Coordinates of C-alpha atoms in Angstrom, one line a residue:
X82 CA -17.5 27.7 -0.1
X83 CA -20.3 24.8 1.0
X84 CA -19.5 21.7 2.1
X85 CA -20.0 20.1 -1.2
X86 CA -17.8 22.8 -3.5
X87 CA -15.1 21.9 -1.2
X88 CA -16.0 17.8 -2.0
X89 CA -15.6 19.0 -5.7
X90 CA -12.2 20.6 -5.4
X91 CA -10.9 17.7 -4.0
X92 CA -11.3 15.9 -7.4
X93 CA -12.9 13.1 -6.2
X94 CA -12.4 10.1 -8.6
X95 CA -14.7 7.7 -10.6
X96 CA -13.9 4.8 -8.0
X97 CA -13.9 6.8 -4.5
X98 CA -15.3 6.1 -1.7
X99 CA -16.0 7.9 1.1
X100 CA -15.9 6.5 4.7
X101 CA -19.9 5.8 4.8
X102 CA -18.7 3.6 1.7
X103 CA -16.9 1.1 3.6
X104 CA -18.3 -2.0 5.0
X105 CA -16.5 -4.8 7.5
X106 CA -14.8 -7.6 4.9
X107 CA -15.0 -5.8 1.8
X108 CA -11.7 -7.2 -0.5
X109 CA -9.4 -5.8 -2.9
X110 CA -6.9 -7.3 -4.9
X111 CA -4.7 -4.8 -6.8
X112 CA -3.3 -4.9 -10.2
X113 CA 0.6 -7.0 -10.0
X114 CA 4.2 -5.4 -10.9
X115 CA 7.4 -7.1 -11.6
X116 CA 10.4 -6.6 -9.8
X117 CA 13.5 -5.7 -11.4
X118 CA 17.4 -4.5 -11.1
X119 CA 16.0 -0.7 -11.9
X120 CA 13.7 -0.8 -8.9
X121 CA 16.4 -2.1 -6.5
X122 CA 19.3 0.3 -7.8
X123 CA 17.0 3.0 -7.6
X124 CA 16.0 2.7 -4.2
X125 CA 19.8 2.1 -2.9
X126 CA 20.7 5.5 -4.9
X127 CA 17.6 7.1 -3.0
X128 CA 18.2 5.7 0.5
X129 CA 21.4 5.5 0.2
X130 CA 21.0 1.7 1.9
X131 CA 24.0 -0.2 0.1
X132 CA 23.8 -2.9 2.0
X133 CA 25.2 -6.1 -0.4
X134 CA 22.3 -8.0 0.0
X135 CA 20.8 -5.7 -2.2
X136 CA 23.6 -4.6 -4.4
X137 CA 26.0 -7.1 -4.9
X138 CA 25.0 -10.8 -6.6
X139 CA 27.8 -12.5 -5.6
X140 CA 27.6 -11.7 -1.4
X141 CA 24.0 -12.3 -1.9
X142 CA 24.3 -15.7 -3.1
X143 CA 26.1 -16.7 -0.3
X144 CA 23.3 -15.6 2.3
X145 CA 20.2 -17.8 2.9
X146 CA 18.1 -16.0 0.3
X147 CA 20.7 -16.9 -2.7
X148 CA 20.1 -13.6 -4.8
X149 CA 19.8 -10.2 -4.3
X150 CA 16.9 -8.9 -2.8
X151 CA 14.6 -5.8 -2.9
X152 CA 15.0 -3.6 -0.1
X153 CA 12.0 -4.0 2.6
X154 CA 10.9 -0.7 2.5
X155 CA 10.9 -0.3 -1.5
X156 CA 8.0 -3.2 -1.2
X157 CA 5.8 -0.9 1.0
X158 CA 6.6 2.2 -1.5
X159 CA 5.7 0.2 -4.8
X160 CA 2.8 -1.5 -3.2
X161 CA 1.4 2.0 -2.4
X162 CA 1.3 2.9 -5.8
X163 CA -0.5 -0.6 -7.0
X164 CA -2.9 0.2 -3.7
X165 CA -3.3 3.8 -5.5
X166 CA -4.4 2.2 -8.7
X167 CA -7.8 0.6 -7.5
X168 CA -8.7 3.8 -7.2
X169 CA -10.7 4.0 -3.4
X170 CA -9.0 7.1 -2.0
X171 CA -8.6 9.6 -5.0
X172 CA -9.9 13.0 -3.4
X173 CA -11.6 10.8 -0.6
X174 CA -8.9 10.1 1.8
X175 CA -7.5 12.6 4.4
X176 CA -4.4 11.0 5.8
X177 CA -2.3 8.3 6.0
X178 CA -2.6 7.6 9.9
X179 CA 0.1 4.8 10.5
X180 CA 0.9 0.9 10.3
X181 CA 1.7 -2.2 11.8
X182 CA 3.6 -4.0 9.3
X183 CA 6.0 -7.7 9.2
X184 CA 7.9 -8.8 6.8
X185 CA 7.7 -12.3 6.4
X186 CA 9.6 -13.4 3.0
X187 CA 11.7 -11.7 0.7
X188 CA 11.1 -10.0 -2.8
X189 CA 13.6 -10.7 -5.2
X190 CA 14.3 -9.4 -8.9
X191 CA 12.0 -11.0 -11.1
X192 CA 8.6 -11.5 -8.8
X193 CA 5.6 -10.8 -9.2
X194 CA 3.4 -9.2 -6.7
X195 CA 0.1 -7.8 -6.2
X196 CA -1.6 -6.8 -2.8
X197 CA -4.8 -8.2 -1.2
X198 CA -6.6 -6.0 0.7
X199 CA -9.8 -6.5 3.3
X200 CA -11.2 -3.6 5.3
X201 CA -10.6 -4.8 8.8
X202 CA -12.7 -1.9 11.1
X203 CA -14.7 1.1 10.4
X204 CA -15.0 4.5 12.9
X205 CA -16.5 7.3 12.7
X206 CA -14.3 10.1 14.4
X207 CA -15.8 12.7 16.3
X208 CA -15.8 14.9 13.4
X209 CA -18.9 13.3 11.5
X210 CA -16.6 14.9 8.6
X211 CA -14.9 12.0 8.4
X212 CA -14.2 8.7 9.8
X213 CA -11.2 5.9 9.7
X214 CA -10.7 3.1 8.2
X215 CA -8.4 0.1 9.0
X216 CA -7.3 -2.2 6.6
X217 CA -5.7 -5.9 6.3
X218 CA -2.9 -6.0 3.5
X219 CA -1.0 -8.7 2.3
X220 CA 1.6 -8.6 -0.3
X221 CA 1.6 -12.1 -2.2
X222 CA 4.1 -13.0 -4.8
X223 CA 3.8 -15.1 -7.9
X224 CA 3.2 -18.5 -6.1
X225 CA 0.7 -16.7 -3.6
X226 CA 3.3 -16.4 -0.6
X227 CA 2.5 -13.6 1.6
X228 CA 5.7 -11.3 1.7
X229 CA 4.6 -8.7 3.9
X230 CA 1.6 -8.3 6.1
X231 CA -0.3 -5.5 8.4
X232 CA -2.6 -2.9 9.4
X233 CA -3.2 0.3 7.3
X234 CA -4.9 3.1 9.5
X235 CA -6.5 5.8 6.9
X236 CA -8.7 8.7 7.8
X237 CA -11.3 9.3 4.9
X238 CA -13.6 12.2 4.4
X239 CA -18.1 11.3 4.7
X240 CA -20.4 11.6 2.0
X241 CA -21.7 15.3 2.3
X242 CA -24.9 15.7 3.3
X243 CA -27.3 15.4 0.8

């Protein structure tokens, strides 16, 4: 199979790109998703993280946030489904490489939020098969308060040769 059968088989889709696609301060802002009860019950039942501040309204009223709370890792799992809508690494990306990633403010039921995303470095591996990409995320509620913040390291296949 040549280089660009295996491209096709990938199922590359209609708003790829491939690493020669990406450019130093290109932006993204992703489609938004409200927060609810079903997304924090579900990810206690999956985790098995009962902590109160999650679960219980009453405890969590009483802490400096004054309701419950989404737990920090859920944000990072739902915002990599809104960052899978745009569309940029369907068939073109290789690997999730790692992250550096704060929290800075919580997510409660009923917010709002939506990622902002800015490609932060570009570098060609030594495979010229494929390169990485950093990028600069930030998850931003309703009011436009960043609630998370960090580094995305993603390893993305090149345009075949023509």
């Amino acid at each position: 199979m040549d280089a660009t059968n295996k491209l096709e088989a990938l199922a590359v889709g209609s708003n790829a790109m491939f690493f020669d696609d990406f450019e130093v301060g290109q932006e993204w802002v992703t489609p938004r998703r409200t927060i609810t009860e079903t997304d924090i019950v579900m990810f206690a039942a999956l985790t098995g993280d009962h902590n109160p501040v999650h679960t219980d309204e009453i405890y969590a009223q009483a802490t400096p946030f004054g309701a419950r709370i989404l737990h920090g890792p859920a944000v990072f799992a739902i915002i990599t489904g809104l960052e899978f809508r745009l569309g940029i690494k369907e068939g073109t990306a290789i690997a999730f490489l790692g992250m550096t990633w704060d929290l800075k403010a919580p997510v409660k039921m009923g917010d709002t939020i939506h990622v902002y995303q800015r490609v932060e470095e570009v570098r060609r591996t030594s495979n010229p098969a494929r390169g990485i990409v950093n990028f600069w995320l930030e998850v931003r509620n309703q009011r436009g308060e960043v609630c998370q913040q960090g580094v995305w390291k993603v390893m993305f296949h090149s345009r075949p040769a023509a």
